[in-house]
């Protein structure tokens, strides 16, 4: 993959810690990965919509067992299973591409400033696999990457980027994990219509939160990729042409 050329430092915005623009890993574009993630997360949204419909259909069947035919019950069960299968199938490729993009974005952040990044770039991968710690460590890496990648103001001074989008996405993601685990446990233990109805309702809430989290994840990925694509700031010279993301 081609590398973004890095020019001399901007006046008033020297590299932090004496980190030279030509040292360390090369600044690499992430927009191709961002596009791939947009496609994958859009598919996640579509499967969440399908899953939510399957949840509501199953709930309706459970609410009217006295008048539900065996064929209707089998159809509801099949739709529920297909939706779960599609969600599980998309999980691995989406997670793999996201972590690759996440790590590359974190490495790129060192070309903007190292002062903000207190965790090494390896944490962009490893933090996802630490039990309990994966509920906040990836967010910390994401926040530091986001703040490091904020473009300087026209006068070369620092500019703080709002983390509202990042915080909203992460909150929904964590809630999805927690409520999804609760729903799955309730579903596995359900042995009566009313307990199964409760389990399906909790799973439906999880699917709805996952849908919303996927939407915010797309916005987060595209925004951060744009922030790192204008141009190899802050080392690009004044007057250098920019090539914003399409």
C-alpha positions as a printed Julia matrix, in Angstrom:
246×3 Matrix{Float64}:
   0.0     0.0    0.0
   1.28    3.49  -0.81
   2.51    5.75   1.95
   1.48    9.34   2.61
   4.53   11.57   2.08
   5.63   13.46   5.16
   7.04   16.97   4.85
   8.94   19.21   7.27
   7.26   20.24  10.55
   4.76   23.07  10.7
   6.04   26.2   12.46
   4.67   26.26  16.0
   3.83   22.56  15.98
   7.07   20.56  16.4
   6.96   16.78  16.83
   6.46   15.74  20.45
   9.32   14.13  22.38
  11.66   14.88  19.51
   9.92   12.22  17.41
  11.1    12.84  13.83
   8.52   12.68  11.04
  10.74   10.23   9.19
  11.32    7.95  12.18
   9.27    5.0   13.36
   6.55    3.28  11.34
   5.47    4.96   8.13
   2.26    6.97   8.11
  -0.15    4.77   6.18
  -3.6     5.62   4.8
  -6.58    3.96   6.44
  -9.35    5.02   4.07
  -9.44    1.69   2.2
  -9.97   -0.14   5.48
 -12.57    2.46   6.48
 -14.53    1.73   3.3
 -14.33   -2.02   3.95
 -15.57   -1.45   7.5
 -18.41    0.73   6.25
 -19.57   -2.14   4.04
 -19.21   -4.76   6.78
 -20.9    -2.62   9.42
 -23.72   -1.85   6.99
 -24.23   -5.6    6.63
 -24.2    -5.86  10.43
 -26.95   -3.24  10.54
 -28.98   -5.19   7.96
 -28.65   -8.44   9.92
 -29.57   -6.62  13.14
 -32.75   -5.37  11.46
 -33.5    -8.96  10.39
 -32.73  -10.22  13.89
 -34.94   -7.58  15.47
 -37.79   -8.6   13.18
 -37.21  -12.25  14.1
 -37.24  -11.32  17.81
 -40.53   -9.47  17.52
 -42.04  -12.27  15.46
 -40.98  -14.83  18.06
 -42.4   -12.63  20.81
 -45.73  -12.4   18.94
 -45.85  -16.2   18.58
 -45.16  -16.66  22.29
 -47.87  -14.13  23.15
 -50.48  -16.1   21.2
 -49.55  -19.75  21.76
 -53.19  -20.77  22.05
 -53.88  -19.76  18.43
 -50.45  -20.35  16.91
 -50.14  -23.26  14.5
 -47.17  -25.61  14.46
 -46.18  -24.25  11.05
 -46.1   -20.67  12.36
 -44.04  -21.73  15.36
 -41.54  -23.6   13.16
 -41.27  -20.61  10.81
 -40.62  -18.25  13.74
 -37.99  -20.6   15.14
 -36.28  -20.94  11.74
 -36.21  -17.17  11.18
 -34.78  -16.67  14.66
 -32.03  -19.22  13.99
 -31.14  -17.82  10.55
 -30.82  -14.29  11.94
 -28.52  -15.51  14.73
 -26.43  -17.46  12.21
 -25.99  -14.42   9.96
 -24.98  -12.26  12.92
 -22.39  -14.81  14.01
 -21.03  -15.2   10.46
 -20.42  -11.45  10.12
 -18.83  -11.09  13.54
 -15.38  -12.53  12.73
 -14.59  -10.68   9.46
 -15.91   -7.41  10.88
 -13.84   -7.8   14.05
 -10.68   -8.7   12.11
 -10.92   -5.73   9.73
 -11.82   -3.38  12.57
  -8.79   -4.4   14.66
  -6.46   -4.02  11.66
  -7.87   -0.52  11.02
  -7.74    0.29  14.74
  -4.08   -0.69  15.04
  -3.04    1.18  11.9
  -4.86    4.3   13.11
  -3.08    4.07  16.46
   0.32    3.76  14.76
  -0.51    6.75  12.57
  -1.37    8.79  15.67
   2.31    8.91  16.62
   2.96   11.04  13.54
   0.77   13.77  15.03
   1.85   13.72  18.67
   3.17   11.14  21.09
   2.36   13.05  24.25
  -1.28   11.94  24.25
  -0.64    8.25  23.56
   0.24    6.71  26.93
  -0.37    3.13  25.76
   1.82    1.47  23.13
   0.41    0.66  19.71
   0.29   -3.05  20.6
  -2.58   -2.27  22.97
  -4.72   -1.47  19.92
  -4.79   -5.24  19.37
  -4.15   -6.8   22.77
  -6.65   -4.69  24.72
  -9.58   -6.44  22.99
  -8.56   -9.84  24.37
  -8.16   -8.98  28.05
 -11.15  -10.2   30.08
 -12.94   -7.37  31.89
 -10.21   -4.97  30.73
 -11.68   -5.05  27.23
 -14.61   -3.07  28.6
 -12.48    0.09  28.85
  -8.92   -0.42  27.56
  -9.85   -0.28  23.83
 -11.8     2.91  24.55
  -8.71    4.43  26.15
  -6.65    3.56  23.06
  -9.39    4.96  20.8
  -9.63    8.21  22.8
  -5.87    8.75  22.71
  -5.76    8.02  18.97
  -8.67   10.39  18.38
  -7.14   13.22  20.42
  -3.69   12.73  18.87
  -5.14   12.89  15.36
  -6.99   16.19  15.89
  -5.8    18.63  13.24
  -4.08   21.81  14.42
  -5.76   25.18  14.14
  -4.74   27.45  11.22
  -2.19   29.22  13.44
  -0.51   25.89  14.24
  -1.82   25.69  17.82
  -3.39   22.53  19.17
  -7.08   21.85  18.71
  -9.09   19.53  20.97
 -11.53   17.27  19.15
 -14.86   16.46  20.82
 -15.07   12.84  21.97
 -18.88   12.77  22.19
 -19.22   10.46  19.16
 -16.54    8.14  20.51
 -18.11    7.98  23.98
 -21.6     7.35  22.61
 -20.35    4.53  20.38
 -18.42    2.86  23.18
 -21.3     3.12  25.67
 -23.68    1.44  23.23
 -21.08   -1.22  22.41
 -20.55   -2.13  26.09
 -24.31   -2.17  26.75
 -24.76   -4.46  23.73
 -22.19   -6.91  25.13
 -23.68   -6.94  28.63
 -27.34   -7.13  27.65
 -26.59   -9.63  24.88
 -24.85  -11.93  27.39
 -27.82  -11.64  29.77
 -30.28  -12.39  26.97
 -28.28  -15.4   25.78
 -28.1   -16.82  29.32
 -31.83  -16.33  29.87
 -32.62  -17.96  26.51
 -30.48  -21.03  27.27
 -32.17  -21.48  30.66
 -35.74  -20.72  29.54
 -38.05  -23.7   29.95
 -41.45  -22.0   30.15
 -43.26  -19.68  27.71
 -43.02  -16.65  30.01
 -39.28  -17.14  30.66
 -38.67  -17.61  26.94
 -40.68  -14.46  26.24
 -38.5   -12.5   28.67
 -35.31  -13.88  27.1
 -36.44  -12.94  23.59
 -37.3    -9.42  24.78
 -33.82   -8.96  26.26
 -32.2   -10.3   23.07
 -34.32   -7.87  21.04
 -33.01   -4.97  23.16
 -29.46   -6.2   22.56
 -30.05   -6.34  18.79
 -31.46   -2.81  18.83
 -28.43   -1.5   20.75
 -26.07   -3.35  18.42
 -27.75   -1.71  15.44
 -27.3     1.74  16.96
 -23.69    0.96  17.94
 -22.91   -0.14  14.37
 -24.25    3.16  13.0
 -22.06    5.15  15.41
 -19.1     2.87  14.65
 -19.36    3.78  10.95
 -19.38    7.48  11.84
 -16.4     7.03  14.19
 -14.33    5.05  11.67
 -14.96    7.48   8.82
 -14.37   10.57  10.95
 -11.06    9.33  12.38
  -9.88    8.19   8.94
 -10.62   11.66   7.56
  -8.77   13.27  10.47
  -5.68   11.25   9.58
  -5.97   11.9    5.85
  -5.68   15.71   5.8
  -2.69   15.56   4.69
   0.15   14.09   6.79
  -0.46   16.92   9.26
   1.1    18.47  11.28
   4.31   17.75   9.39
   3.01   18.87   6.0
   4.25   22.34   5.04
   1.93   25.3    4.8
   0.2    25.51   1.48
   0.5    21.78   0.81
  -2.5    20.47  -1.15
  -5.0    18.4    0.75
  -6.84   15.38  -0.52
  -9.92   14.93   1.66
 -11.73   11.61   1.71
 -14.54   11.26  -0.78
